[in-house]
GROMACS .gro file of C-alpha atoms in nm:
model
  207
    1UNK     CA    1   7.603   9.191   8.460
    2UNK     CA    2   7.845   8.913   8.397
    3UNK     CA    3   7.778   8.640   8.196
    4UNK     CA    4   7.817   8.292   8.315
    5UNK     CA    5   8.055   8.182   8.043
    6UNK     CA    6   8.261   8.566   8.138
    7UNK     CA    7   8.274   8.406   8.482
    8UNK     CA    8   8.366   8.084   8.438
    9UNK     CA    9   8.621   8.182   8.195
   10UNK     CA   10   8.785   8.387   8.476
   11UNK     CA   11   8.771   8.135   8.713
   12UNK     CA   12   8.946   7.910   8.514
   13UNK     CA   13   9.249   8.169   8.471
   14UNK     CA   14   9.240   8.266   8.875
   15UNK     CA   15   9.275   7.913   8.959
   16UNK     CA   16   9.634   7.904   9.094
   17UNK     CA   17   9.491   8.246   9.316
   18UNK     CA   18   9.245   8.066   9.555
   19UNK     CA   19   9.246   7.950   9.882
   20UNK     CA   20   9.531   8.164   9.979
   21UNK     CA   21   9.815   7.965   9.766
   22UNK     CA   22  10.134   8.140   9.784
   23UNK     CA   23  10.057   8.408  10.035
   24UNK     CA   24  10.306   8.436  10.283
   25UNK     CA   25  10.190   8.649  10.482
   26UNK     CA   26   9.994   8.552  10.793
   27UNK     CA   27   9.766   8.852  10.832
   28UNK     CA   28   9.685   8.830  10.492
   29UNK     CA   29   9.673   8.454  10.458
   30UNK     CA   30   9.414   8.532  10.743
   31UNK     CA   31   9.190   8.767  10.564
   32UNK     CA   32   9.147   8.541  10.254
   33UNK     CA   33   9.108   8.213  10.383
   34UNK     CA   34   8.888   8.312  10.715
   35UNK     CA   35   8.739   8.624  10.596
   36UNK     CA   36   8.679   8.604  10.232
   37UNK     CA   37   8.618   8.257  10.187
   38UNK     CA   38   8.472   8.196  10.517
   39UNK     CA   39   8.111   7.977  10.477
   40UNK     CA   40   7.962   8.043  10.797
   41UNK     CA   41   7.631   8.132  10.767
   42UNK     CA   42   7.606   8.468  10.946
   43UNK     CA   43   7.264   8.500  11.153
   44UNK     CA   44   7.160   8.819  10.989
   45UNK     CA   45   7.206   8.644  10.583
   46UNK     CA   46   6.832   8.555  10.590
   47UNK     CA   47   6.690   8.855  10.650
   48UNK     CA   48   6.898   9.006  10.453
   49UNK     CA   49   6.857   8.849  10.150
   50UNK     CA   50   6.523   8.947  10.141
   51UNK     CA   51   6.638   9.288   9.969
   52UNK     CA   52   6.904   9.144   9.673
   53UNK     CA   53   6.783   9.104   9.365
   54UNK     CA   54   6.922   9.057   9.007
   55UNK     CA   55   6.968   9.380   8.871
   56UNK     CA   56   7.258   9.542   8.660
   57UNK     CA   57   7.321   9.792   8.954
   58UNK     CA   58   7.364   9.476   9.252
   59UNK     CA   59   7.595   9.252   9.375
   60UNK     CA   60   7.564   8.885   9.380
   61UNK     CA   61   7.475   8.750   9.709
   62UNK     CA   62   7.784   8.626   9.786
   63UNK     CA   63   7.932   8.974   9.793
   64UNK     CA   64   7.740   9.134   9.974
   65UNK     CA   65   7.779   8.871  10.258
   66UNK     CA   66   8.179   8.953  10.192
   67UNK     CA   67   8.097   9.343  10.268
   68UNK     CA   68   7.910   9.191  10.587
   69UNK     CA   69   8.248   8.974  10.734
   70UNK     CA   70   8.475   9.251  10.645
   71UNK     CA   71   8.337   9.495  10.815
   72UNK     CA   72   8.271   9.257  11.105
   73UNK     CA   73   8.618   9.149  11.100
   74UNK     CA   74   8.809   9.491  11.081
   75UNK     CA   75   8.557   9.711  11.295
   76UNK     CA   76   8.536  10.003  11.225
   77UNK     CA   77   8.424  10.372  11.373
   78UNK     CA   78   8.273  10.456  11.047
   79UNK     CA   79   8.146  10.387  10.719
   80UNK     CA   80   8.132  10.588  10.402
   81UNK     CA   81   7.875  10.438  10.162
   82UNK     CA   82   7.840  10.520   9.802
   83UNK     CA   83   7.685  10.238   9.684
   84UNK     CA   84   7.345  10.344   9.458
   85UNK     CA   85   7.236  10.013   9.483
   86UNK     CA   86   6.883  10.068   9.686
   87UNK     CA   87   7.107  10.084  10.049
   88UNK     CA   88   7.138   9.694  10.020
   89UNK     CA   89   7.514   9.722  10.070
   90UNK     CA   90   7.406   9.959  10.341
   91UNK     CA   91   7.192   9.670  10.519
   92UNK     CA   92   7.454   9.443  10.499
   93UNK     CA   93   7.736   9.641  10.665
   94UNK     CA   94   7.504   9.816  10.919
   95UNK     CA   95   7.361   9.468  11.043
   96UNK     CA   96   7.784   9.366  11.115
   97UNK     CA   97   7.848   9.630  11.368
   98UNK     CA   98   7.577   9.768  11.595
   99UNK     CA   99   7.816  10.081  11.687
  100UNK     CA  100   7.886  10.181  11.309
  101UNK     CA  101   7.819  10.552  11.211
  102UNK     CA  102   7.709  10.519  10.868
  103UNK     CA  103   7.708  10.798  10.632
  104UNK     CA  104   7.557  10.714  10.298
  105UNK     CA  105   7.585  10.941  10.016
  106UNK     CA  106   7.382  10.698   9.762
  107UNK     CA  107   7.109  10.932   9.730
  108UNK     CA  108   7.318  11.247   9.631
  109UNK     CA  109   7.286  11.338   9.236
  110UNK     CA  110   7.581  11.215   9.055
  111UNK     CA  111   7.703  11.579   9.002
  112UNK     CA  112   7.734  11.638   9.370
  113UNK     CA  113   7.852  11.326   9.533
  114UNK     CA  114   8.241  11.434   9.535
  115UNK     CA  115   8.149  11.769   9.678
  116UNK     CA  116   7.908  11.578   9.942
  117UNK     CA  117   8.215  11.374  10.008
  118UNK     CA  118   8.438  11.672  10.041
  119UNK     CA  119   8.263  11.789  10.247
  120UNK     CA  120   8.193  11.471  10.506
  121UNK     CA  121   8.587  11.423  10.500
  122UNK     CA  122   8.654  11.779  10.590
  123UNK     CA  123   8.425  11.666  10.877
  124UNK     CA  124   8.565  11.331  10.968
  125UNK     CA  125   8.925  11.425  10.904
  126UNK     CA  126   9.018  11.032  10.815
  127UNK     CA  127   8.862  10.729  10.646
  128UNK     CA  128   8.793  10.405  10.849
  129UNK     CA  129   8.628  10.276  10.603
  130UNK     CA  130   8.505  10.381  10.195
  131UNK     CA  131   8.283  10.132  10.020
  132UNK     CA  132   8.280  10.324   9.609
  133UNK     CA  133   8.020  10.175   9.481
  134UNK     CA  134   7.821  10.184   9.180
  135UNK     CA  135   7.904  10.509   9.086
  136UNK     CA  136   8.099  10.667   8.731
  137UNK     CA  137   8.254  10.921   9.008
  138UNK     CA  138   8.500  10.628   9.121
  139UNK     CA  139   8.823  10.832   9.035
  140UNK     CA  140   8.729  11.136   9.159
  141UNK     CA  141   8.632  10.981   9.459
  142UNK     CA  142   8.918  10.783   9.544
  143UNK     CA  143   9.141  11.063   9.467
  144UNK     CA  144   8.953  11.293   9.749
  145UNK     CA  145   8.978  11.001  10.017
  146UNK     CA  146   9.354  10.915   9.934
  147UNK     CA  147   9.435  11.221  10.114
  148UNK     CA  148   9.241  11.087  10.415
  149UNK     CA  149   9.372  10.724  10.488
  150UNK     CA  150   9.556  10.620  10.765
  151UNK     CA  151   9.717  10.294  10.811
  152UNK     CA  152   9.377  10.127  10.963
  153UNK     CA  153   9.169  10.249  10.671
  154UNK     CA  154   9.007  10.018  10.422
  155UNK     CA  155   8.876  10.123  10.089
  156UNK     CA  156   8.622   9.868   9.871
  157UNK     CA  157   8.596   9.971   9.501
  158UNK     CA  158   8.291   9.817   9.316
  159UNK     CA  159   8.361   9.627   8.998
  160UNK     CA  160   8.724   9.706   8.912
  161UNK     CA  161   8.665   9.521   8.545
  162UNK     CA  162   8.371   9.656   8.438
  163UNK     CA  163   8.484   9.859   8.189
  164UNK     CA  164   8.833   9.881   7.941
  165UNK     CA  165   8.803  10.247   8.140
  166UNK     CA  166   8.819  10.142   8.457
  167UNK     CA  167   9.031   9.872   8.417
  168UNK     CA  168   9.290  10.083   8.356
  169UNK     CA  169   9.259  10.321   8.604
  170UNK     CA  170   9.256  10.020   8.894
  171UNK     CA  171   9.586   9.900   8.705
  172UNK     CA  172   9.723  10.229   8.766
  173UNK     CA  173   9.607  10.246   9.154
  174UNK     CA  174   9.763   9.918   9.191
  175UNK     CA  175  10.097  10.091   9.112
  176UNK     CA  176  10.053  10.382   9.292
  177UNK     CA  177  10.285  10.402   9.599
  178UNK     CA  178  10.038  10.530   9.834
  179UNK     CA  179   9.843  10.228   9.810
  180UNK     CA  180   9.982   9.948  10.028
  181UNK     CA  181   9.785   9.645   9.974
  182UNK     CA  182   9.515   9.560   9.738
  183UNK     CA  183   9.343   9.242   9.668
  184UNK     CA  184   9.149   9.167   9.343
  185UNK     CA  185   8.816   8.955   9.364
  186UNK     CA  186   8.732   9.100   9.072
  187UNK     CA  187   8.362   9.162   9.180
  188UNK     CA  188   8.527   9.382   9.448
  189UNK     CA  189   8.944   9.551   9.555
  190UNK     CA  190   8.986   9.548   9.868
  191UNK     CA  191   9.278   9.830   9.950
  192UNK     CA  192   9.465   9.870  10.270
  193UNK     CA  193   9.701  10.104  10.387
  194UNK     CA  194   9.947   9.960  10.626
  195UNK     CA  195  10.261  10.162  10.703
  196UNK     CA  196  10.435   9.867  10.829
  197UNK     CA  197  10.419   9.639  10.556
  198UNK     CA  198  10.571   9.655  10.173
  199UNK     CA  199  10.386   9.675   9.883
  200UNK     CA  200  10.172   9.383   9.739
  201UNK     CA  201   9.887   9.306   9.495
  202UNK     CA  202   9.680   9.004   9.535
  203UNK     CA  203   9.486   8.833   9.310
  204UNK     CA  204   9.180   8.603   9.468
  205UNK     CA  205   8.959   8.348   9.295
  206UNK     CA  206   8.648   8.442   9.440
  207UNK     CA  207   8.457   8.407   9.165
   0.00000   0.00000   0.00000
């Protein structure tokens, strides 16, 4: 869990990143300003915060209402959930979209969740959208959905900074030319796959 002094220290070097500042683009401008920072509260956040507690394997609060918007905002068909945080991130995203089809995968043993997935995707054919959540099989799963995107598809990686480990390997997939957009809240990276658009990493002070 991140310390308070961890957080604030972070906050104070994302400064310049919040609110949207020096984001050109509209769609994107969009997404953090009326869909990340939004401050509506949602009907469905107080029953739902009934199941969130403080716990090394949870989101704050505040993210988990994020997962809510953005699936509410970009719509999709489907969700792949591997979350192994009690299904709360599973709550939250099911109670955005009463037509979802939500596959959760949280309950598989560690060992087993890429072939589970493997096997879904062989199913599905594409990704709408991948929430990787608290799971050490990040990697390998991203690297058997990559194969799967289309230019609608979303992926949400849990915790890009929390460890020097995986740190690294979100650097990396911020390189990596098959990845279009990403944007760092650093509780959560938000990746996007547009063919129409060039390549750009965002950093957001969400913090």
């Amino acid at each position: 869990m991140i310390t308070f002094t961890r957080r604030l220290y972070n906050w104070c070097r994302r400064f310049r990143h919040r609110c949207g500042y020096g984001v050109h683009s509209p769609s994107d401008f969009f997404l953090i300003t009326s869909v990340i920072y939004e401050n509506y509260s949602y009907y469905a956040y107080k029953e739902l915060q009934k199941g969130v507690c403080c716990k090394s394997n949870r989101y704050r609060t505040k993210v988990y209402r994020l997962l809510f918007r953005l699936i509410n905002y970009y719509t999709p068909e489907s969700v792949i959930d591997i979350a192994c945080d009690g299904g709360i991130s599973m709550s939250y995203m099911k109670a955005a979209s009463k037509k979802l089809t939500f596959y959760s995968l949280s309950d598989a043993k560690d060992d087993e969740v890429v072939k589970k997935l493997d096997q879904l995707l062989d199913e599905m054919d594409k990704i709408d959208c991948l929430h990787i959540g608290f799971t050490p099989y990040y990697k390998d799963i991203f690297d058997k959905a990559i194969d799967h995107v289309n230019d609608k598809s979303i992926i949400i990686v849990c915790n890009p900074y929390s460890s020097d480990k995986k740190r690294e390997w979100w650097n990396n997939l911020q390189r990596d030319n098959r990845v279009v957009l990403t944007f760092d809240l650093y509780d959560i990276g938000i990746i996007l796959f547009p063919k129409d658009r060039y390549k750009q990493n965002y950093i957001v002070n969400f913090l």
